[in-house]
Amino acid sequence: MKIICIGRNYTDHISELKNEKPEDPVIFQKPDTAILLKKQPFFIPDFSDDVHYEVEVLVKIKKVGKHIQEKFAHKYYDEIGLGIDFTARDLQQKLKNKGLPWEKAKAFDGAAVIGEKWLPKKEIKDINNLNFSLLKNEKTVQNGNTSLMLWKIDELIAYVSTFFTLKIGDVLFTGTPAGVGKVETNDRLVGFIEQEQIFSIQIK
């Protein structure tokens, strides 16, 4: 399986990082080795002093698709999840300044949290008006709603599938809202969709 991530999909997050608003979705990937193993803590890597959390709504692909039309995109997933795109912000900035790819800052081991609980799409009233949040040490640090996405989920699936064949089990990270920040040893991050807890991660 592959992890396909979307960058700069919320205007407020674009502003907080002082990035330019893109004309098209920003796409990058993480390997399956980036997935944080279930019930394991996240260990801050030695190569970064500024690892940030980025909470994101996830979509699990359920069938193979290529060049998917937006009007048919809803047929390619039936589960919604929540995760974290951990980012070594200091390393990412160095790479960006040199015009180099971000993989070392985004795709390292453990950099992708995929919540253990997936919610059936049929039980979600409106997938394009879905609240999600991240708590750090019991304090809310990120609040998002999918209505604020620049590109909605079905648009993303259609766009991504023009470049990459989507396969069963692939996971799409749909972008993060404002509020990203640094993690410290002994932090606990807890993610929610609406009022339902999806994951809880300890930082080491």
PDB file of C-alpha atoms in Angstrom:
ATOM      1  CA  MET A   1       0.000   0.000   0.000  1.00  0.00           C
ATOM      2  CA  LYS A   2       1.011   3.597  -0.369  1.00  0.00           C
ATOM      3  CA  ILE A   3       0.285   6.738   1.606  1.00  0.00           C
ATOM      4  CA  ILE A   4      -0.608   9.737  -0.545  1.00  0.00           C
ATOM      5  CA  CYS A   5      -0.554  13.079   1.239  1.00  0.00           C
ATOM      6  CA  ILE A   6      -2.003  16.450   0.303  1.00  0.00           C
ATOM      7  CA  GLY A   7      -0.258  19.633   1.358  1.00  0.00           C
ATOM      8  CA  ARG A   8      -1.679  23.149   1.630  1.00  0.00           C
ATOM      9  CA  ASN A   9      -5.348  22.176   1.546  1.00  0.00           C
ATOM     10  CA  TYR A  10      -6.510  24.607   4.270  1.00  0.00           C
ATOM     11  CA  THR A  11      -6.087  28.353   3.801  1.00  0.00           C
ATOM     12  CA  ASP A  12      -5.390  29.058   7.482  1.00  0.00           C
ATOM     13  CA  HIS A  13      -2.530  26.529   7.521  1.00  0.00           C
ATOM     14  CA  ILE A  14      -1.064  28.005   4.337  1.00  0.00           C
ATOM     15  CA  SER A  15      -1.063  31.400   6.059  1.00  0.00           C
ATOM     16  CA  GLU A  16       0.520  30.214   9.305  1.00  0.00           C
ATOM     17  CA  LEU A  17       3.480  28.717   7.406  1.00  0.00           C
ATOM     18  CA  LYS A  18       3.667  31.712   5.069  1.00  0.00           C
ATOM     19  CA  ASN A  19       3.333  29.511   1.984  1.00  0.00           C
ATOM     20  CA  GLU A  20       1.795  30.434  -1.348  1.00  0.00           C
ATOM     21  CA  LYS A  21      -1.694  29.180  -2.138  1.00  0.00           C
ATOM     22  CA  PRO A  22      -1.246  26.481  -4.802  1.00  0.00           C
ATOM     23  CA  GLU A  23      -3.087  26.389  -8.124  1.00  0.00           C
ATOM     24  CA  ASP A  24      -3.406  22.589  -7.848  1.00  0.00           C
ATOM     25  CA  PRO A  25      -3.237  20.165  -4.906  1.00  0.00           C
ATOM     26  CA  VAL A  26       0.276  19.600  -3.560  1.00  0.00           C
ATOM     27  CA  ILE A  27       0.986  15.856  -3.519  1.00  0.00           C
ATOM     28  CA  PHE A  28       3.704  13.889  -1.763  1.00  0.00           C
ATOM     29  CA  GLN A  29       3.994  10.303  -0.576  1.00  0.00           C
ATOM     30  CA  LYS A  30       5.128   8.339   2.439  1.00  0.00           C
ATOM     31  CA  PRO A  31       6.270   4.693   2.278  1.00  0.00           C
ATOM     32  CA  ASP A  32       4.521   2.033   4.350  1.00  0.00           C
ATOM     33  CA  THR A  33       7.578   2.018   6.641  1.00  0.00           C
ATOM     34  CA  ALA A  34       6.479   5.492   7.802  1.00  0.00           C
ATOM     35  CA  ILE A  35       3.411   4.025   9.526  1.00  0.00           C
ATOM     36  CA  LEU A  36       3.692   4.170  13.313  1.00  0.00           C
ATOM     37  CA  LEU A  37       3.073   0.664  14.627  1.00  0.00           C
ATOM     38  CA  LYS A  38      -0.091   0.175  16.637  1.00  0.00           C
ATOM     39  CA  LYS A  39       0.141   0.908  20.366  1.00  0.00           C
ATOM     40  CA  GLN A  40       3.713   2.167  19.935  1.00  0.00           C
ATOM     41  CA  PRO A  41       4.930   5.611  21.039  1.00  0.00           C
ATOM     42  CA  PHE A  42       6.373   8.113  18.585  1.00  0.00           C
ATOM     43  CA  PHE A  43      10.086   8.609  19.131  1.00  0.00           C
ATOM     44  CA  ILE A  44      11.419  12.046  18.178  1.00  0.00           C
ATOM     45  CA  PRO A  45      14.213  11.352  15.658  1.00  0.00           C
ATOM     46  CA  ASP A  46      17.765  12.413  16.416  1.00  0.00           C
ATOM     47  CA  PHE A  47      18.049  14.371  13.158  1.00  0.00           C
ATOM     48  CA  SER A  48      15.438  16.990  14.103  1.00  0.00           C
ATOM     49  CA  ASP A  49      14.913  19.486  16.928  1.00  0.00           C
ATOM     50  CA  ASP A  50      11.555  20.682  15.610  1.00  0.00           C
ATOM     51  CA  VAL A  51       9.115  17.860  14.812  1.00  0.00           C
ATOM     52  CA  HIS A  52       5.557  19.109  14.295  1.00  0.00           C
ATOM     53  CA  TYR A  53       2.209  17.330  14.549  1.00  0.00           C
ATOM     54  CA  GLU A  54      -0.303  17.816  11.700  1.00  0.00           C
ATOM     55  CA  VAL A  55      -3.705  16.165  12.241  1.00  0.00           C
ATOM     56  CA  GLU A  56      -5.497  15.067   9.072  1.00  0.00           C
ATOM     57  CA  VAL A  57      -8.674  13.317   7.938  1.00  0.00           C
ATOM     58  CA  LEU A  58      -7.825  10.033   6.193  1.00  0.00           C
ATOM     59  CA  VAL A  59      -9.546   8.121   3.405  1.00  0.00           C
ATOM     60  CA  LYS A  60      -8.978   4.398   2.817  1.00  0.00           C
ATOM     61  CA  ILE A  61      -9.241   3.332  -0.817  1.00  0.00           C
ATOM     62  CA  LYS A  62     -11.351   0.194  -1.338  1.00  0.00           C
ATOM     63  CA  LYS A  63     -10.862  -0.593  -5.035  1.00  0.00           C
ATOM     64  CA  VAL A  64      -8.404  -0.057  -7.870  1.00  0.00           C
ATOM     65  CA  GLY A  65      -8.884   3.105  -9.885  1.00  0.00           C
ATOM     66  CA  LYS A  66      -7.134   5.265 -12.485  1.00  0.00           C
ATOM     67  CA  HIS A  67      -8.372   8.499 -14.098  1.00  0.00           C
ATOM     68  CA  ILE A  68     -11.395   8.481 -11.778  1.00  0.00           C
ATOM     69  CA  GLN A  69     -14.022  11.080 -12.579  1.00  0.00           C
ATOM     70  CA  GLU A  70     -15.004  13.218  -9.609  1.00  0.00           C
ATOM     71  CA  LYS A  71     -18.650  12.158  -9.889  1.00  0.00           C
ATOM     72  CA  PHE A  72     -17.601   8.520  -9.390  1.00  0.00           C
ATOM     73  CA  ALA A  73     -14.938   9.127  -6.712  1.00  0.00           C
ATOM     74  CA  HIS A  74     -17.334   8.339  -3.847  1.00  0.00           C
ATOM     75  CA  LYS A  75     -17.441   4.717  -5.011  1.00  0.00           C
ATOM     76  CA  TYR A  76     -13.754   4.218  -4.232  1.00  0.00           C
ATOM     77  CA  TYR A  77     -13.907   4.553  -0.436  1.00  0.00           C
ATOM     78  CA  ASP A  78     -16.293   3.730   2.377  1.00  0.00           C
ATOM     79  CA  GLU A  79     -14.187   4.440   5.484  1.00  0.00           C
ATOM     80  CA  ILE A  80     -12.945   7.682   7.026  1.00  0.00           C
ATOM     81  CA  GLY A  81     -10.153   7.895   9.581  1.00  0.00           C
ATOM     82  CA  LEU A  82      -7.826  10.331  11.313  1.00  0.00           C
ATOM     83  CA  GLY A  83      -4.063  10.482  11.561  1.00  0.00           C
ATOM     84  CA  ILE A  84      -0.970  12.602  12.029  1.00  0.00           C
ATOM     85  CA  ASP A  85       1.550  13.672   9.420  1.00  0.00           C
ATOM     86  CA  PHE A  86       4.652  14.166  11.586  1.00  0.00           C
ATOM     87  CA  THR A  87       7.013  16.664   9.987  1.00  0.00           C
ATOM     88  CA  ALA A  88      10.626  17.508  10.809  1.00  0.00           C
ATOM     89  CA  ARG A  89      10.017  21.215  10.199  1.00  0.00           C
ATOM     90  CA  ASP A  90      13.648  22.323  10.548  1.00  0.00           C
ATOM     91  CA  LEU A  91      14.828  19.721   8.053  1.00  0.00           C
ATOM     92  CA  GLN A  92      11.918  20.462   5.706  1.00  0.00           C
ATOM     93  CA  GLN A  93      12.814  24.154   5.652  1.00  0.00           C
ATOM     94  CA  LYS A  94      16.432  23.385   4.777  1.00  0.00           C
ATOM     95  CA  LEU A  95      15.309  21.121   1.943  1.00  0.00           C
ATOM     96  CA  LYS A  96      12.778  23.675   0.660  1.00  0.00           C
ATOM     97  CA  ASN A  97      15.420  26.412   0.702  1.00  0.00           C
ATOM     98  CA  LYS A  98      17.573  24.264  -1.584  1.00  0.00           C
ATOM     99  CA  GLY A  99      14.673  23.299  -3.842  1.00  0.00           C
ATOM    100  CA  LEU A 100      14.979  19.662  -2.789  1.00  0.00           C
ATOM    101  CA  PRO A 101      12.249  17.042  -2.126  1.00  0.00           C
ATOM    102  CA  TRP A 102      10.736  16.741   1.371  1.00  0.00           C
ATOM    103  CA  GLU A 103      10.947  12.972   1.912  1.00  0.00           C
ATOM    104  CA  LYS A 104      13.565  13.086   4.648  1.00  0.00           C
ATOM    105  CA  ALA A 105      11.367  15.496   6.625  1.00  0.00           C
ATOM    106  CA  LYS A 106       7.997  13.813   5.972  1.00  0.00           C
ATOM    107  CA  ALA A 107       8.537  10.125   5.203  1.00  0.00           C
ATOM    108  CA  PHE A 108      10.857   8.899   7.948  1.00  0.00           C
ATOM    109  CA  ASP A 109      10.002   5.835  10.055  1.00  0.00           C
ATOM    110  CA  GLY A 110       6.997   6.499  12.290  1.00  0.00           C
ATOM    111  CA  ALA A 111       6.044   9.755  10.558  1.00  0.00           C
ATOM    112  CA  ALA A 112       2.535   8.562   9.644  1.00  0.00           C
ATOM    113  CA  VAL A 113      -0.003   7.911  12.385  1.00  0.00           C
ATOM    114  CA  ILE A 114      -3.061   6.036  11.133  1.00  0.00           C
ATOM    115  CA  GLY A 115      -5.769   5.874  13.792  1.00  0.00           C
ATOM    116  CA  GLU A 116      -6.864   2.368  14.711  1.00  0.00           C
ATOM    117  CA  LYS A 117     -10.557   3.242  14.381  1.00  0.00           C
ATOM    118  CA  TRP A 118     -12.132   3.778  10.950  1.00  0.00           C
ATOM    119  CA  LEU A 119     -15.644   5.211  10.660  1.00  0.00           C
ATOM    120  CA  PRO A 120     -18.072   3.878   8.030  1.00  0.00           C
ATOM    121  CA  LYS A 121     -18.810   6.633   5.516  1.00  0.00           C
ATOM    122  CA  LYS A 122     -22.499   5.683   5.525  1.00  0.00           C
ATOM    123  CA  GLU A 123     -22.712   6.707   9.195  1.00  0.00           C
ATOM    124  CA  ILE A 124     -21.325  10.195   8.518  1.00  0.00           C
ATOM    125  CA  LYS A 125     -24.065  12.739   7.853  1.00  0.00           C
ATOM    126  CA  ASP A 126     -21.986  14.983   5.579  1.00  0.00           C
ATOM    127  CA  ILE A 127     -18.411  14.078   4.699  1.00  0.00           C
ATOM    128  CA  ASN A 128     -17.850  17.649   3.526  1.00  0.00           C
ATOM    129  CA  ASN A 129     -18.880  19.110   6.876  1.00  0.00           C
ATOM    130  CA  LEU A 130     -16.968  16.933   9.334  1.00  0.00           C
ATOM    131  CA  ASN A 131     -15.374  18.269  12.521  1.00  0.00           C
ATOM    132  CA  PHE A 132     -12.046  16.899  13.705  1.00  0.00           C
ATOM    133  CA  SER A 133      -9.561  17.957  16.346  1.00  0.00           C
ATOM    134  CA  LEU A 134      -6.262  17.233  18.051  1.00  0.00           C
ATOM    135  CA  LEU A 135      -5.574  17.557  21.768  1.00  0.00           C
ATOM    136  CA  LYS A 136      -2.049  17.931  23.113  1.00  0.00           C
ATOM    137  CA  ASN A 137      -1.816  17.153  26.826  1.00  0.00           C
ATOM    138  CA  GLU A 138      -5.611  17.597  27.108  1.00  0.00           C
ATOM    139  CA  LYS A 139      -5.568  21.019  25.438  1.00  0.00           C
ATOM    140  CA  THR A 140      -7.070  21.505  21.970  1.00  0.00           C
ATOM    141  CA  VAL A 141      -4.361  22.618  19.544  1.00  0.00           C
ATOM    142  CA  GLN A 142      -6.022  21.938  16.179  1.00  0.00           C
ATOM    143  CA  ASN A 143      -9.677  22.261  15.181  1.00  0.00           C
ATOM    144  CA  GLY A 144     -10.718  21.553  11.620  1.00  0.00           C
ATOM    145  CA  ASN A 145     -13.750  20.992   9.451  1.00  0.00           C
ATOM    146  CA  THR A 146     -13.668  19.375   6.029  1.00  0.00           C
ATOM    147  CA  SER A 147     -15.877  22.158   4.649  1.00  0.00           C
ATOM    148  CA  LEU A 148     -12.777  24.372   4.787  1.00  0.00           C
ATOM    149  CA  MET A 149     -10.740  22.203   2.422  1.00  0.00           C
ATOM    150  CA  LEU A 150      -9.631  23.948  -0.759  1.00  0.00           C
ATOM    151  CA  TRP A 151     -10.166  20.629  -2.548  1.00  0.00           C
ATOM    152  CA  LYS A 152     -12.773  18.243  -1.160  1.00  0.00           C
ATOM    153  CA  ILE A 153     -12.203  14.497  -0.806  1.00  0.00           C
ATOM    154  CA  ASP A 154     -13.811  13.465  -4.099  1.00  0.00           C
ATOM    155  CA  GLU A 155     -11.901  16.178  -5.952  1.00  0.00           C
ATOM    156  CA  LEU A 156      -8.648  14.926  -4.424  1.00  0.00           C
ATOM    157  CA  ILE A 157      -9.314  11.313  -5.411  1.00  0.00           C
ATOM    158  CA  ALA A 158     -10.049  12.358  -8.989  1.00  0.00           C
ATOM    159  CA  TYR A 159      -6.946  14.561  -9.164  1.00  0.00           C
ATOM    160  CA  VAL A 160      -4.540  12.098  -7.555  1.00  0.00           C
ATOM    161  CA  SER A 161      -5.764   9.255  -9.783  1.00  0.00           C
ATOM    162  CA  THR A 162      -4.689  11.138 -12.904  1.00  0.00           C
ATOM    163  CA  PHE A 163      -1.078  10.616 -11.779  1.00  0.00           C
ATOM    164  CA  PHE A 164      -1.129   7.460  -9.652  1.00  0.00           C
ATOM    165  CA  THR A 165      -3.204   4.293  -9.857  1.00  0.00           C
ATOM    166  CA  LEU A 166      -5.084   3.943  -6.583  1.00  0.00           C
ATOM    167  CA  LYS A 167      -5.079   0.454  -5.109  1.00  0.00           C
ATOM    168  CA  ILE A 168      -6.999  -1.332  -2.366  1.00  0.00           C
ATOM    169  CA  GLY A 169      -5.666  -0.315   1.043  1.00  0.00           C
ATOM    170  CA  ASP A 170      -4.015   2.929  -0.077  1.00  0.00           C
ATOM    171  CA  VAL A 171      -4.533   5.766   2.399  1.00  0.00           C
ATOM    172  CA  LEU A 172      -5.074   9.401   1.451  1.00  0.00           C
ATOM    173  CA  PHE A 173      -4.043  12.088   3.968  1.00  0.00           C
ATOM    174  CA  THR A 174      -6.208  15.083   3.035  1.00  0.00           C
ATOM    175  CA  GLY A 175      -4.290  18.001   4.574  1.00  0.00           C
ATOM    176  CA  THR A 176      -4.064  19.768   7.920  1.00  0.00           C
ATOM    177  CA  PRO A 177      -5.732  22.909   9.305  1.00  0.00           C
ATOM    178  CA  ALA A 178      -3.956  25.643  11.264  1.00  0.00           C
ATOM    179  CA  GLY A 179      -2.510  25.015  14.710  1.00  0.00           C
ATOM    180  CA  VAL A 180       0.434  22.772  13.882  1.00  0.00           C
ATOM    181  CA  GLY A 181       3.177  22.814  16.472  1.00  0.00           C
ATOM    182  CA  LYS A 182       6.207  21.188  18.027  1.00  0.00           C
ATOM    183  CA  VAL A 183       6.086  17.955  19.998  1.00  0.00           C
ATOM    184  CA  GLU A 184       8.130  17.388  23.151  1.00  0.00           C
ATOM    185  CA  THR A 185       9.068  14.270  25.053  1.00  0.00           C
ATOM    186  CA  ASN A 186       6.182  12.996  27.232  1.00  0.00           C
ATOM    187  CA  ASP A 187       3.504  14.833  25.245  1.00  0.00           C
ATOM    188  CA  ARG A 188       0.287  12.926  24.576  1.00  0.00           C
ATOM    189  CA  LEU A 189      -1.656  13.563  21.367  1.00  0.00           C
ATOM    190  CA  VAL A 190      -5.291  12.504  21.126  1.00  0.00           C
ATOM    191  CA  GLY A 191      -7.304  12.803  17.911  1.00  0.00           C
ATOM    192  CA  PHE A 192     -11.082  13.078  17.510  1.00  0.00           C
ATOM    193  CA  ILE A 193     -13.602  12.999  14.675  1.00  0.00           C
ATOM    194  CA  GLU A 194     -16.600  14.873  16.056  1.00  0.00           C
ATOM    195  CA  GLN A 195     -16.776  13.523  19.650  1.00  0.00           C
ATOM    196  CA  GLU A 196     -15.264  10.112  18.914  1.00  0.00           C
ATOM    197  CA  GLN A 197     -11.671   9.390  19.907  1.00  0.00           C
ATOM    198  CA  ILE A 198      -9.732   7.855  17.008  1.00  0.00           C
ATOM    199  CA  PHE A 199      -6.178   7.643  18.362  1.00  0.00           C
ATOM    200  CA  SER A 200      -3.959   8.412  21.344  1.00  0.00           C
ATOM    201  CA  ILE A 201      -0.175   8.695  20.907  1.00  0.00           C
ATOM    202  CA  GLN A 202       2.590   9.112  23.474  1.00  0.00           C
ATOM    203  CA  ILE A 203       5.725  11.061  22.506  1.00  0.00           C
ATOM    204  CA  LYS A 204       9.098   9.725  23.595  1.00  0.00           C
TER     205      LYS A 204
END
